Structures are given as structure tokens and as C-alpha cells.
Amino acid sequence: MIAVPNWVPDAEDEAIKAALDAGIPVMLHNSGGADKAKEVGAINDIGNEEYPAGLVAGAYFGSHGFKNVNCVNTVPGAQNLEDRCKCVADGIAKEGGVSTQLPLPASSFGDPTAVAEAIKATLMKTPTINGVATISVADANSAATGIEQAALTGKVHLASFDMDGAGLDRIKAGTHLFAVDQQPWLQGFLAVSMADAYVSFGTAIATALVLTGPSIADTANGDATIAGAAAGFR
């Protein structure tokens, strides 16, 4: 069996279908969705719907008084990440705010200095921005650097999809507003265990998609989230 995220359908669908045609069961997780699982013939998808996750993020910004948010996308074209930024805009719009996307060139991906510099330049050019959302934890760390270099710590507030130890420390310190948690550890665990149960015992999965998020990690539940991360489960 195969448990796999479907991050780039145009590149992955053919290989997934080839595996299924060869009699190998496939479970999607992390990225794909119930419709994609049905389309390609996968058992199911374990994960997080990007649209409600983005809406939650945008609504959180808006309900906490932020009116101009910049969503940093270091992998433009990846559907799940495009959806994250689009839905942040939809969510904050319902609260009377706006969100624009900062699409960075592919050469910036994995380059923390380039990402930090791009964010710094954007903030210096557009002083009305008071929130930054990043599509990954690595980019959140770069954004924190860019905000600090622009001398805007405490004025421009950072949020991220997903989280790591550094982000949780910033949440506890009050320099990282919140993280949208989709529980990736749980996604991987459930994808493998549920696929194994399906193949070995014919165990049916009652729902499609099996949701693991979104939830919000902020100062209200920061200590519990940090404890979960330290134990290897968040």
C-alpha cells in the first residue's frame, strides 16, 4: 500500500493511478481532498480542507482587529497553498479586512534570507500592512526575521499555517499571533494505520474526508501545544 500527499495533482495523478492499476491500494493524506481521492480511486484522504483552514485564519485576523494582511506564498502554483492564501482573503473580508498575496519566485523556496528580505521589502513599501500569514513553518521563521529587520516587531503580527518549536516559542512570547494546526503527525499515523486496516481486514472508513483540522494554536492553549510537540505528537 502507499500513503502519499497529493501536493501537485498535475504531476502526481498519473503515478497514483498507475499504482492503483497495478493493484496497490493508495491512501491520500495532507493534501488532496475527498473529491481527489474519489477521482483517482484512492481509499480516502486524511487531512485538512484548505478552504475552511484559510477562512479560520482570515477570520482570526479580522476578529482581532487586523485589517491588512499579506499572505506569503513561496510555492505559487501549488493548489493547496494557493487555496490557503485565497481563503485567508475570503475569511478576513467577512470581518471587513483585506489580504493580498506575495507570490515569491521558485528560487526563493528554501532560501530563508531571500524570503526574509522579500517580506521586509514588502512591509517597508506598504506600511498599512499589519499582519503577515505564511503558508509554512519555515517561512514563518523567515517572516519573523523580516519583520524584525524592518523594525516592526509588535506592529506587524505574524501567523502561520502549521507550526514548529520556534513558532510555539514565539506564540508563548507574544510575537507570533497564532498558528493554524492541521495535525500532520496525526495525518501520517491515520493514513498508514487506516490503510493497513482497510487492506488487512476490510475495515471501511465511514467518512470522506477524514478531518484532522483546522484548529488554532495561540496563547490560550500554547502550553498544552508545546507539551504535545515536545512529546512528538504535534
CSV table of C-alpha atoms in Angstrom, one decimal:
chain,number,residue,atom,x,y,z
A,1,MET,CA,0.0,0.0,0.0
A,2,ILE,CA,1.0,3.6,-0.5
A,3,ALA,CA,0.2,6.6,1.8
A,4,VAL,CA,1.0,9.8,-0.1
A,5,PRO,CA,0.2,13.6,-0.2
A,6,ASN,CA,-1.1,14.8,-3.5
A,7,TRP,CA,0.6,18.2,-3.4
A,8,VAL,CA,0.8,18.7,-7.2
A,9,PRO,CA,-2.0,16.8,-8.9
A,10,ASP,CA,-0.8,17.5,-12.5
A,11,ALA,CA,2.5,15.7,-11.6
A,12,GLU,CA,1.2,13.1,-9.3
A,13,ASP,CA,-2.2,11.9,-10.5
A,14,GLU,CA,-0.7,9.7,-13.3
A,15,ALA,CA,1.6,7.9,-10.9
A,16,ILE,CA,-1.1,7.4,-8.3
A,17,LYS,CA,-3.4,5.9,-10.9
A,18,ALA,CA,-0.6,3.7,-12.2
A,19,ALA,CA,-0.1,2.3,-8.7
A,20,LEU,CA,-3.8,1.6,-8.3
A,21,ASP,CA,-3.9,0.0,-11.8
A,22,ALA,CA,-1.1,-2.3,-10.5
A,23,GLY,CA,-3.3,-3.4,-7.6
A,24,ILE,CA,-1.5,-1.2,-5.0
A,25,PRO,CA,-4.0,0.5,-2.6
A,26,VAL,CA,-3.4,4.2,-2.1
A,27,MET,CA,-4.4,6.5,0.8
A,28,LEU,CA,-4.0,10.2,0.3
A,29,HIS,CA,-3.0,12.4,3.3
A,30,ASN,CA,-2.1,16.0,4.0
A,31,SER,CA,-3.1,17.3,0.5
A,32,GLY,CA,-5.7,16.1,-1.9
A,33,GLY,CA,-9.2,16.1,-0.5
A,34,ALA,CA,-12.2,13.8,-0.7
A,35,ASP,CA,-13.0,14.7,-4.3
A,36,LYS,CA,-9.5,14.0,-5.5
A,37,ALA,CA,-9.4,10.7,-3.6
A,38,LYS,CA,-12.6,9.7,-5.4
A,39,GLU,CA,-11.3,10.9,-8.8
A,40,VAL,CA,-8.1,8.9,-8.7
A,41,GLY,CA,-9.6,5.9,-6.9
A,42,ALA,CA,-7.8,6.2,-3.6
A,43,ILE,CA,-9.2,4.7,-0.4
A,44,ASN,CA,-9.7,8.1,1.2
A,45,ASP,CA,-7.9,11.3,2.2
A,46,ILE,CA,-6.8,12.0,5.7
A,47,GLY,CA,-6.2,15.7,6.3
A,48,ASN,CA,-7.3,19.2,6.4
A,49,GLU,CA,-9.5,21.1,3.9
A,50,GLU,CA,-7.6,24.2,3.0
A,51,TYR,CA,-10.7,26.4,2.4
A,52,PRO,CA,-12.0,26.2,6.0
A,53,ALA,CA,-8.5,26.4,7.3
A,54,GLY,CA,-7.9,29.6,5.4
A,55,LEU,CA,-11.2,31.0,6.5
A,56,VAL,CA,-10.4,30.3,10.1
A,57,ALA,CA,-7.1,32.2,9.7
A,58,GLY,CA,-8.6,35.2,8.0
A,59,ALA,CA,-11.4,35.4,10.4
A,60,TYR,CA,-9.0,35.2,13.4
A,61,PHE,CA,-7.0,38.1,12.0
A,62,GLY,CA,-10.2,40.2,11.3
A,63,SER,CA,-11.8,39.5,14.6
A,64,HIS,CA,-8.7,40.6,16.4
A,65,GLY,CA,-8.6,44.0,14.7
A,66,PHE,CA,-6.2,43.3,11.8
A,67,LYS,CA,-7.4,44.9,8.5
A,68,ASN,CA,-4.5,44.5,6.1
A,69,VAL,CA,-2.8,41.1,5.9
A,70,ASN,CA,-0.1,39.9,3.5
A,71,CYS,CA,-0.1,36.1,2.7
A,72,VAL,CA,3.4,34.9,1.7
A,73,ASN,CA,3.4,32.1,-0.8
A,74,THR,CA,6.8,30.6,-1.6
A,75,VAL,CA,5.3,27.9,-3.8
A,76,PRO,CA,3.0,29.7,-6.2
A,77,GLY,CA,1.0,27.2,-8.3
A,78,ALA,CA,0.8,24.5,-5.6
A,79,GLN,CA,-3.0,24.3,-5.3
A,80,ASN,CA,-3.2,23.7,-1.5
A,81,LEU,CA,-1.0,26.7,-0.9
A,82,GLU,CA,-2.9,28.9,-3.4
A,83,ASP,CA,-6.0,27.9,-1.6
A,84,ARG,CA,-4.6,28.9,1.8
A,85,CYS,CA,-3.9,32.4,0.7
A,86,LYS,CA,-7.1,32.8,-1.2
A,87,CYS,CA,-9.1,31.7,1.8
A,88,VAL,CA,-7.3,34.0,4.2
A,89,ALA,CA,-8.5,36.8,2.0
A,90,ASP,CA,-12.1,35.4,2.0
A,91,GLY,CA,-12.0,35.0,5.8
A,92,ILE,CA,-10.7,38.4,6.6
A,93,ALA,CA,-13.1,40.0,4.1
A,94,LYS,CA,-16.0,38.8,6.1
A,95,GLU,CA,-14.6,40.8,9.0
A,96,GLY,CA,-14.1,44.0,6.9
A,97,GLY,CA,-10.3,43.5,6.2
A,98,VAL,CA,-8.3,42.7,3.1
A,99,SER,CA,-5.5,40.2,2.4
A,100,THR,CA,-3.1,40.2,-0.6
A,101,GLN,CA,-0.8,37.5,-1.7
A,102,LEU,CA,3.0,37.9,-2.0
A,103,PRO,CA,4.0,35.2,-4.6
A,104,LEU,CA,7.7,34.6,-4.5
A,105,PRO,CA,9.8,33.1,-7.3
A,106,ALA,CA,10.7,29.4,-7.1
A,107,SER,CA,14.3,30.3,-6.4
A,108,SER,CA,13.2,31.7,-3.1
A,109,PHE,CA,11.8,28.4,-1.8
A,110,GLY,CA,14.0,27.0,0.9
A,111,ASP,CA,16.1,30.2,1.0
A,112,PRO,CA,15.3,31.9,4.4
A,113,THR,CA,17.4,35.0,3.5
A,114,ALA,CA,15.5,35.6,0.3
A,115,VAL,CA,12.1,35.1,1.9
A,116,ALA,CA,13.0,37.4,4.9
A,117,GLU,CA,14.3,40.1,2.5
A,118,ALA,CA,11.2,40.0,0.3
A,119,ILE,CA,8.9,40.3,3.3
A,120,LYS,CA,11.0,43.2,4.8
A,121,ALA,CA,10.8,45.0,1.4
A,122,THR,CA,7.0,44.5,1.2
A,123,LEU,CA,6.4,45.8,4.7
A,124,MET,CA,8.7,48.8,4.1
A,125,LYS,CA,6.8,49.6,0.8
A,126,THR,CA,3.3,49.1,2.3
A,127,PRO,CA,3.2,50.5,5.8
A,128,THR,CA,-0.6,49.8,6.1
A,129,ILE,CA,0.1,46.0,6.4
A,130,ASN,CA,-0.3,45.0,10.0
A,131,GLY,CA,-0.4,41.2,9.6
A,132,VAL,CA,1.7,38.6,7.8
A,133,ALA,CA,0.5,35.0,7.2
A,134,THR,CA,2.9,32.3,5.9
A,135,ILE,CA,2.0,29.0,4.3
A,136,SER,CA,4.6,27.0,6.2
A,137,VAL,CA,6.6,27.0,9.4
A,138,ALA,CA,9.9,27.6,7.6
A,139,ASP,CA,8.5,30.7,6.0
A,140,ALA,CA,7.2,31.8,9.4
A,141,ASN,CA,10.7,31.8,10.8
A,142,SER,CA,11.9,33.8,7.8
A,143,ALA,CA,9.0,36.2,8.2
A,144,ALA,CA,9.8,36.8,11.9
A,145,THR,CA,13.3,37.8,10.8
A,146,GLY,CA,12.0,40.1,8.0
A,147,ILE,CA,9.6,41.8,10.5
A,148,GLU,CA,12.4,42.3,13.0
A,149,GLN,CA,14.7,43.6,10.3
A,150,ALA,CA,12.0,46.1,9.3
A,151,ALA,CA,11.8,47.2,12.9
A,152,LEU,CA,8.1,46.3,13.0
A,153,THR,CA,8.1,43.6,15.7
A,154,GLY,CA,4.9,44.4,17.8
A,155,LYS,CA,3.4,46.4,15.0
A,156,VAL,CA,3.1,43.8,12.3
A,157,HIS,CA,1.8,40.5,13.7
A,158,LEU,CA,2.7,37.1,12.3
A,159,ALA,CA,0.6,34.0,11.8
A,160,SER,CA,1.4,30.7,10.1
A,161,PHE,CA,-0.1,27.6,8.7
A,162,ASP,CA,1.4,24.7,10.7
A,163,MET,CA,4.0,25.3,13.5
A,164,ASP,CA,7.3,24.2,14.9
A,165,GLY,CA,9.2,24.7,18.2
A,166,ALA,CA,10.4,28.2,17.2
A,167,GLY,CA,6.9,29.3,16.3
A,168,LEU,CA,5.4,27.9,19.5
A,169,ASP,CA,8.1,29.8,21.5
A,170,ARG,CA,7.1,33.0,19.6
A,171,ILE,CA,3.4,32.4,20.4
A,172,LYS,CA,4.3,32.0,24.1
A,173,ALA,CA,6.4,35.2,24.0
A,174,GLY,CA,3.6,37.1,22.2
A,175,THR,CA,5.5,37.8,19.0
A,176,HIS,CA,3.6,35.2,16.9
A,177,LEU,CA,-0.2,35.7,16.9
A,178,PHE,CA,-1.4,32.2,16.1
A,179,ALA,CA,-0.8,29.1,14.0
A,180,VAL,CA,-3.4,27.0,12.1
A,181,ASP,CA,-2.8,23.4,13.1
A,182,GLN,CA,-3.8,20.6,10.8
A,183,GLN,CA,-2.0,17.9,13.0
A,184,PRO,CA,0.3,16.4,10.3
A,185,TRP,CA,1.7,13.8,12.7
A,186,LEU,CA,-1.9,12.5,13.1
A,187,GLN,CA,-2.4,12.6,9.4
A,188,GLY,CA,0.5,10.3,8.7
A,189,PHE,CA,-0.4,8.0,11.6
A,190,LEU,CA,-4.0,7.7,10.5
A,191,ALA,CA,-3.2,7.3,6.8
A,192,VAL,CA,-0.9,4.3,7.4
A,193,SER,CA,-3.0,2.7,10.2
A,194,MET,CA,-6.3,3.1,8.4
A,195,ALA,CA,-5.0,2.0,5.1
A,196,ASP,CA,-3.5,-1.1,6.8
A,197,ALA,CA,-6.8,-1.9,8.4
A,198,TYR,CA,-8.6,-1.5,5.1
A,199,VAL,CA,-6.2,-3.8,3.3
A,200,SER,CA,-5.8,-6.4,6.0
A,201,PHE,CA,-9.2,-6.6,7.5
A,202,GLY,CA,-11.6,-4.8,5.0
A,203,THR,CA,-12.3,-2.1,7.6
A,204,ALA,CA,-14.5,0.5,5.9
A,205,ILE,CA,-14.0,4.2,6.5
A,206,ALA,CA,-17.3,5.9,7.3
A,207,THR,CA,-16.5,9.4,6.2
A,208,ALA,CA,-14.6,11.1,3.3
A,209,LEU,CA,-12.5,13.2,4.0
A,210,VAL,CA,-11.2,12.2,7.5
A,211,LEU,CA,-10.5,15.7,9.0
A,212,THR,CA,-7.6,16.4,11.4
A,213,GLY,CA,-8.1,20.2,11.5
A,214,PRO,CA,-8.1,23.1,11.4
A,215,SER,CA,-7.6,24.2,15.0
A,216,ILE,CA,-5.9,27.4,16.3
A,217,ALA,CA,-2.8,27.4,18.5
A,218,ASP,CA,-2.4,30.7,20.3
A,219,THR,CA,-1.6,31.9,23.8
A,220,ALA,CA,-4.8,30.3,25.1
A,221,ASN,CA,-3.5,26.8,24.5
A,222,GLY,CA,0.2,27.4,23.9
A,223,ASP,CA,1.5,25.4,26.9
A,224,ALA,CA,-0.6,22.3,26.0
A,225,THR,CA,0.5,22.5,22.4
A,226,ILE,CA,4.2,22.9,23.4
A,227,ALA,CA,3.8,19.8,25.6
A,228,GLY,CA,2.4,17.8,22.7
A,229,ALA,CA,5.1,18.9,20.4
A,230,ALA,CA,7.8,18.0,22.9
A,231,ALA,CA,6.3,14.5,23.2
A,232,GLY,CA,6.4,14.2,19.4
A,233,PHE,CA,2.7,14.3,18.7
A,234,ARG,CA,2.1,17.9,17.4
